[in-house]
Coordinates of C-alpha atoms in Angstrom, one line a residue:
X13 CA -34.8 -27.6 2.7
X14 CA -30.9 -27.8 1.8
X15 CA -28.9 -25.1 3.1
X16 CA -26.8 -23.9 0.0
X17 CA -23.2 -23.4 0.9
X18 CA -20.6 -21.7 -1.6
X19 CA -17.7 -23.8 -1.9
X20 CA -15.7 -21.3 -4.5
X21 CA -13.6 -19.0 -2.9
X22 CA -14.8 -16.1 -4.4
X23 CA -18.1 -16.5 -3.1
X24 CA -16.6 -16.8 0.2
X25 CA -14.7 -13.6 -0.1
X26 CA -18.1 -11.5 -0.6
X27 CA -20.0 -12.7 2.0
X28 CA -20.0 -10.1 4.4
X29 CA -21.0 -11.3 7.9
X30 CA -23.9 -10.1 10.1
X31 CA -22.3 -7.3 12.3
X32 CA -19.6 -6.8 9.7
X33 CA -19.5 -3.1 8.0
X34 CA -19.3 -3.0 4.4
X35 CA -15.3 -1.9 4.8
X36 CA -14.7 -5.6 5.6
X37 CA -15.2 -6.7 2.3
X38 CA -11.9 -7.3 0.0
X39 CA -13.7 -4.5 -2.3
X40 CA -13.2 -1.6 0.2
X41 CA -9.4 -1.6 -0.1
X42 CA -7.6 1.5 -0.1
X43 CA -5.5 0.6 -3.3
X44 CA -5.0 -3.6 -2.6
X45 CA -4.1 -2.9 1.3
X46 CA -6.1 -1.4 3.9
X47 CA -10.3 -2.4 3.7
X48 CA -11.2 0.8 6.5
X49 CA -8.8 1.2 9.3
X50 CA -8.9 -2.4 10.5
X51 CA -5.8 -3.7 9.2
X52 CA -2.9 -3.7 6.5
X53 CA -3.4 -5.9 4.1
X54 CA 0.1 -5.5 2.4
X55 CA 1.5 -7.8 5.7
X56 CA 0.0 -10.9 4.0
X57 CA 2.6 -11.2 1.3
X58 CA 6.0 -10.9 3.6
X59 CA 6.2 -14.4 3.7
X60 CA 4.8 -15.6 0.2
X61 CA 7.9 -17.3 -0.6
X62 CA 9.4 -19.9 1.6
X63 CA 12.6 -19.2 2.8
X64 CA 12.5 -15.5 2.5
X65 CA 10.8 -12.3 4.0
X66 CA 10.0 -9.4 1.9
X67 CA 9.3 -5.7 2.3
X68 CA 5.7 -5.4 3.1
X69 CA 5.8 -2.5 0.1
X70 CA 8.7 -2.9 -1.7
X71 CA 10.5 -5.8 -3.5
X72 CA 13.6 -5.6 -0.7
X73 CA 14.7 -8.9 0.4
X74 CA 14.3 -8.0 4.7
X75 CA 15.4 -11.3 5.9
X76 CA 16.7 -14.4 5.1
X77 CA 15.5 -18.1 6.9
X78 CA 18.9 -20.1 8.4
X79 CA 17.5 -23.6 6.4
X80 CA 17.1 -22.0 3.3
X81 CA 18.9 -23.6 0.2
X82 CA 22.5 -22.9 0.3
X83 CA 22.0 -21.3 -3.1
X84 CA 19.4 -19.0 -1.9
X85 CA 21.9 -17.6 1.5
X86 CA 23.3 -14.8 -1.1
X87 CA 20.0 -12.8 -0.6
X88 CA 20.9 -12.2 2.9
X89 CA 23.5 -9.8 1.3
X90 CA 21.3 -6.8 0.6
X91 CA 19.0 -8.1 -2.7
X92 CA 16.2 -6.7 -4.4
X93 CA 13.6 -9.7 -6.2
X94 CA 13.0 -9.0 -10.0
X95 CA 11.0 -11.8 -11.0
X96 CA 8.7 -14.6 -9.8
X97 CA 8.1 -17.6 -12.6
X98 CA 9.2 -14.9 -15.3
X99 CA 6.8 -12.0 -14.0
X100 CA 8.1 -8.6 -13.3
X101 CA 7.5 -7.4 -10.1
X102 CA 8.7 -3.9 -10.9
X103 CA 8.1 -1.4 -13.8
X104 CA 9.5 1.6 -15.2
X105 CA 8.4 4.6 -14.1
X106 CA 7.8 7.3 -17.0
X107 CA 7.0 10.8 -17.5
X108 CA 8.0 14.4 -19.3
X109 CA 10.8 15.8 -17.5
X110 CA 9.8 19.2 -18.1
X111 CA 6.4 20.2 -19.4
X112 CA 5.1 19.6 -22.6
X113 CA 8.5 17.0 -23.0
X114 CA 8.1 13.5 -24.0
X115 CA 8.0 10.2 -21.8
X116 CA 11.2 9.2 -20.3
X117 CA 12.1 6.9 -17.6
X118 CA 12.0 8.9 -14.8
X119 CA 14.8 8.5 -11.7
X120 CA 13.4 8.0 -7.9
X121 CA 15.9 10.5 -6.6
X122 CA 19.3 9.8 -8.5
X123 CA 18.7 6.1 -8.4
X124 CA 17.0 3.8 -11.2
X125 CA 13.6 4.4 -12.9
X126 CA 12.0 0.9 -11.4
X127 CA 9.3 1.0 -8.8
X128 CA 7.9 -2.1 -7.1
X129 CA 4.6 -3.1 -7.9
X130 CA 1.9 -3.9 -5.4
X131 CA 1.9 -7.7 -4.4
X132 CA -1.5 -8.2 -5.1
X133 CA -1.5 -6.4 -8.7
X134 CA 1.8 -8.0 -9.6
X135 CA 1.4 -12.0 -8.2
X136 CA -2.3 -12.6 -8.5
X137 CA -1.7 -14.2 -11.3
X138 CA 1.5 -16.4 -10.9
X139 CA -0.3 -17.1 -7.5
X140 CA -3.7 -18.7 -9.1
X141 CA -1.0 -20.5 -11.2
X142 CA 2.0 -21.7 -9.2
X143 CA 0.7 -21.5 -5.3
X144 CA 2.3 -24.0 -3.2
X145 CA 4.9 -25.2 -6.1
X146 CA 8.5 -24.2 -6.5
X147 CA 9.2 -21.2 -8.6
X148 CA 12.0 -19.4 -10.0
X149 CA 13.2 -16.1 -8.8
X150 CA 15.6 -13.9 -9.7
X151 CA 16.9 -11.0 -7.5
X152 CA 19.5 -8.2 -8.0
X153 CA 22.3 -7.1 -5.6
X154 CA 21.6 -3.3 -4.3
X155 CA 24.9 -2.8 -3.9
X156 CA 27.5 -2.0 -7.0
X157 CA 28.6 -3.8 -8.8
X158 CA 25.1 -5.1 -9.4
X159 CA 25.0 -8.7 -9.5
X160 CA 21.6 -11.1 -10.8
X161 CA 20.9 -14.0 -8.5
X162 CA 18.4 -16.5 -9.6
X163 CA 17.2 -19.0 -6.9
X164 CA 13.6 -22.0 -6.5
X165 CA 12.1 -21.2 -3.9
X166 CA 8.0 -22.2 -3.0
X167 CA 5.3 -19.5 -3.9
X168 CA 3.2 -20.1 -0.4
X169 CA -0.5 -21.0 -1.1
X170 CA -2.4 -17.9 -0.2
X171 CA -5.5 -19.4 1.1
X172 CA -6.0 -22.7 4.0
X173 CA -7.1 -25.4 1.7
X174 CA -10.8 -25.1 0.5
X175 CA -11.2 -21.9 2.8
X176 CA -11.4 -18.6 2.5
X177 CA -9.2 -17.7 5.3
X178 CA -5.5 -16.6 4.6
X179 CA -3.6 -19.4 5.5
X180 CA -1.4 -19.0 8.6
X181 CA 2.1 -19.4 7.2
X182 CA 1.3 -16.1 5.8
X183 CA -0.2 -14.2 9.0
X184 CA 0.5 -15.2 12.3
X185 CA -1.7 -13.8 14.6
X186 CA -1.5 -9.8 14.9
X187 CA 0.3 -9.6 11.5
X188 CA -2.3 -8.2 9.8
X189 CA -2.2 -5.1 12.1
X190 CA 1.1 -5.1 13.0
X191 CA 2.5 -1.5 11.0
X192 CA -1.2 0.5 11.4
X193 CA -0.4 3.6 13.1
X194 CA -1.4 4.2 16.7
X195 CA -4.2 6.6 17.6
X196 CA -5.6 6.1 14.5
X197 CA -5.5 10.1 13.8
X198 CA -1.7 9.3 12.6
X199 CA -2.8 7.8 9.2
X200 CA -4.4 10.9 8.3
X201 CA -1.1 13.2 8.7
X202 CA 1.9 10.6 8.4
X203 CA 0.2 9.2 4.9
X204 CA 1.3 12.2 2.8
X205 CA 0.9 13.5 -0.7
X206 CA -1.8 11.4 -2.9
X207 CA -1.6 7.8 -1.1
X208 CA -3.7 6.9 2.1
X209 CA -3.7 4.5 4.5
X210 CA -7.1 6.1 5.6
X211 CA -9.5 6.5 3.0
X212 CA -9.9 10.8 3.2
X213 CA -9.6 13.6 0.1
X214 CA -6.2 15.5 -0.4
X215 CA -7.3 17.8 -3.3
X216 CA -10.6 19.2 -2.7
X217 CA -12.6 22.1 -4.1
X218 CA -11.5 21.5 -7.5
X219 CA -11.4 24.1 -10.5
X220 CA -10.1 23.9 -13.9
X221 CA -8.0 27.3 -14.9
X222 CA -7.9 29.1 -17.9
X223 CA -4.9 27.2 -18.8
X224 CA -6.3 23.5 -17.9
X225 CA -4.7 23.1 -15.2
X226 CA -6.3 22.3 -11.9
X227 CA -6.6 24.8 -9.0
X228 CA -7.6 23.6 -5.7
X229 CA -6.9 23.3 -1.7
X230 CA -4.9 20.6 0.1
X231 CA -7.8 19.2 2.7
X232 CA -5.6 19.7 5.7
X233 CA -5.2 23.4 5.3
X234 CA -6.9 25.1 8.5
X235 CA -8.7 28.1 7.0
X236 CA -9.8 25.9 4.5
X237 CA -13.8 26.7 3.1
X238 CA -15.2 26.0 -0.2
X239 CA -14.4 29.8 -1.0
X240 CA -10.7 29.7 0.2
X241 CA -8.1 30.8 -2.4
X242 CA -7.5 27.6 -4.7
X243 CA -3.7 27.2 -3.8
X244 CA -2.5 23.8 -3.6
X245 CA -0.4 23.7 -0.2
X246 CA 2.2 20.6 -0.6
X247 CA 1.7 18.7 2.6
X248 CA 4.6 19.6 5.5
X249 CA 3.6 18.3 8.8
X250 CA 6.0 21.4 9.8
X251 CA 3.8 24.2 7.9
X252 CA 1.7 25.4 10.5
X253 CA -0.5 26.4 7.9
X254 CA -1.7 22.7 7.8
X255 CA -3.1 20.6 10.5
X256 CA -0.6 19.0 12.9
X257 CA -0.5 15.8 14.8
X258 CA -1.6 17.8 17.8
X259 CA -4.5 19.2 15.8
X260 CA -5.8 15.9 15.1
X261 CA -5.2 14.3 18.5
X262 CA -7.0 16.7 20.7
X263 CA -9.9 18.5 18.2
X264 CA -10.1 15.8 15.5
X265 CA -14.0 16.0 15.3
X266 CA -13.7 19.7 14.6
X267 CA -10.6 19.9 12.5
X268 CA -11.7 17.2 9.9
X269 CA -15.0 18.4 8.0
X270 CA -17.3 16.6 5.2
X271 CA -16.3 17.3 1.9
X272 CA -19.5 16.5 -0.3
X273 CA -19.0 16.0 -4.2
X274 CA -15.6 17.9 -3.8
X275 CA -16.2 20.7 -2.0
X276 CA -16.4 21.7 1.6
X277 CA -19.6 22.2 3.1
X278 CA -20.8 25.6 3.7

């Protein structure tokens, strides 16, 4: 009998090897970068194109190699990338102003309305296209008076040929973990508002007013029960009104509880 072996890489991706939990699938992602705790999947796409290193989260040119083009040596110079191959890699942010107002581009604290995408939602496709050819790029200065920099540099292939393993241009070893916060117990209090590095609730115990709005409790409020007072407490790692680093370093296993189908437990 023939041993069938998937040769397409998608195949590859979702096999899940014996010993492996499930959150080592590609699918268990926490929004396209952590699967679980075990690493931070964002890290792959510093290095995507040649030349240059990138922001793991943002579209901020970090560094800039020596042998890159001479053309290129302007990003060193405090840039932002715009494009790859034509595709944005940032998009207006929109939104009423004031309630019941119309959509507006909305201003990230007196600066523009643009906000970087996430690498895997905004190259995935230029990637399946143009991996391991030259593309066009075009940056923007950060500093006034803006200035538009368009420069050919190589999209990195994201995958070792015929392999599902990211190639190692990409991710040296230790890359992939690299920024994960150390104990573990900091993801759950650094990682603030409604964005997680750790895959846990913020709003729990959920009601809908008499006006439509929500009513609820922030999951790190310590007198928190499934009968508390719905009042949303924005996350302050200085309100002692919420759990603190200390909290979760020495009683974690009593200070995080099960939330089961939005509610606490009774």
């Amino acid at each position: 009998m023939k041993k069938i072996v998937p040769e397409n890489l998608t195949a590859q991706l979702q096999y899940r090897a014996a010993g492996n939990p499930p959150s080592t699938l590609p699918s268990a992602a926490i929004s396209n970068a952590f699967p679980g705790l075990e690493m931070d999947f964002r890290n792959v796409w510093r290095l995507i194109l040649e030349g240059i290193e990138l922001h793991e989260s943002s579209n901020f040119v970090v560094s800039v190699d020596e042998k890159i083009p001479e053309a290129a040596k302007e990003l060193r110079n405090n840039y932002q990338l715009l494009t790859v191959q034509g595709v944005p890699v940032t998009a207006t942010v929109t939104g009423p102003l004031v309630p019941d107002g119309p959509d507006v581009p909305l201003p990230k604290a007196g600066e523009d309305s643009q906000l970087a995408l996430e690498w895997s939602n905004a190259l995935a496709g230029v990637l399946h296209s143009c991996g391991g050819h030259d593309v066009e790029c075009e940056f923007q200065s950060l500093d006034p008076p803006l200035k538009n920099v368009k420069v050919v540099l190589r999209l990195r292939a994201f995958f070792k040929a015929g392999q599902a393993v990211i190639a190692r241009e990409l991710a040296e070893p230790g890359a992939l973990t690299q920024s994960l916060c150390s104990p573990w117990q900091n993801d759950y209090r650094e990682c603030a508002c409604f964005y997680w590095a750790a895959s846990r609730p913020d709003y729990v115990n959920v009601e809908t007013g008499e006006d439509g709005a929500s009513m609820g409790n922030n999951w790190m409020q310590k007198d928190r029960t499934e009968k508390s007072a719905k009042v949303y407490i924005v996350d302050d790692w200085l309100d002692d009104r919420l759990l603190s680093h200390t909290d979760l370093f020495q009683n974690w296993e009593r200070a995080l509880r099960f939330v089961i189908g939005n509610r606490d437990e009774e």
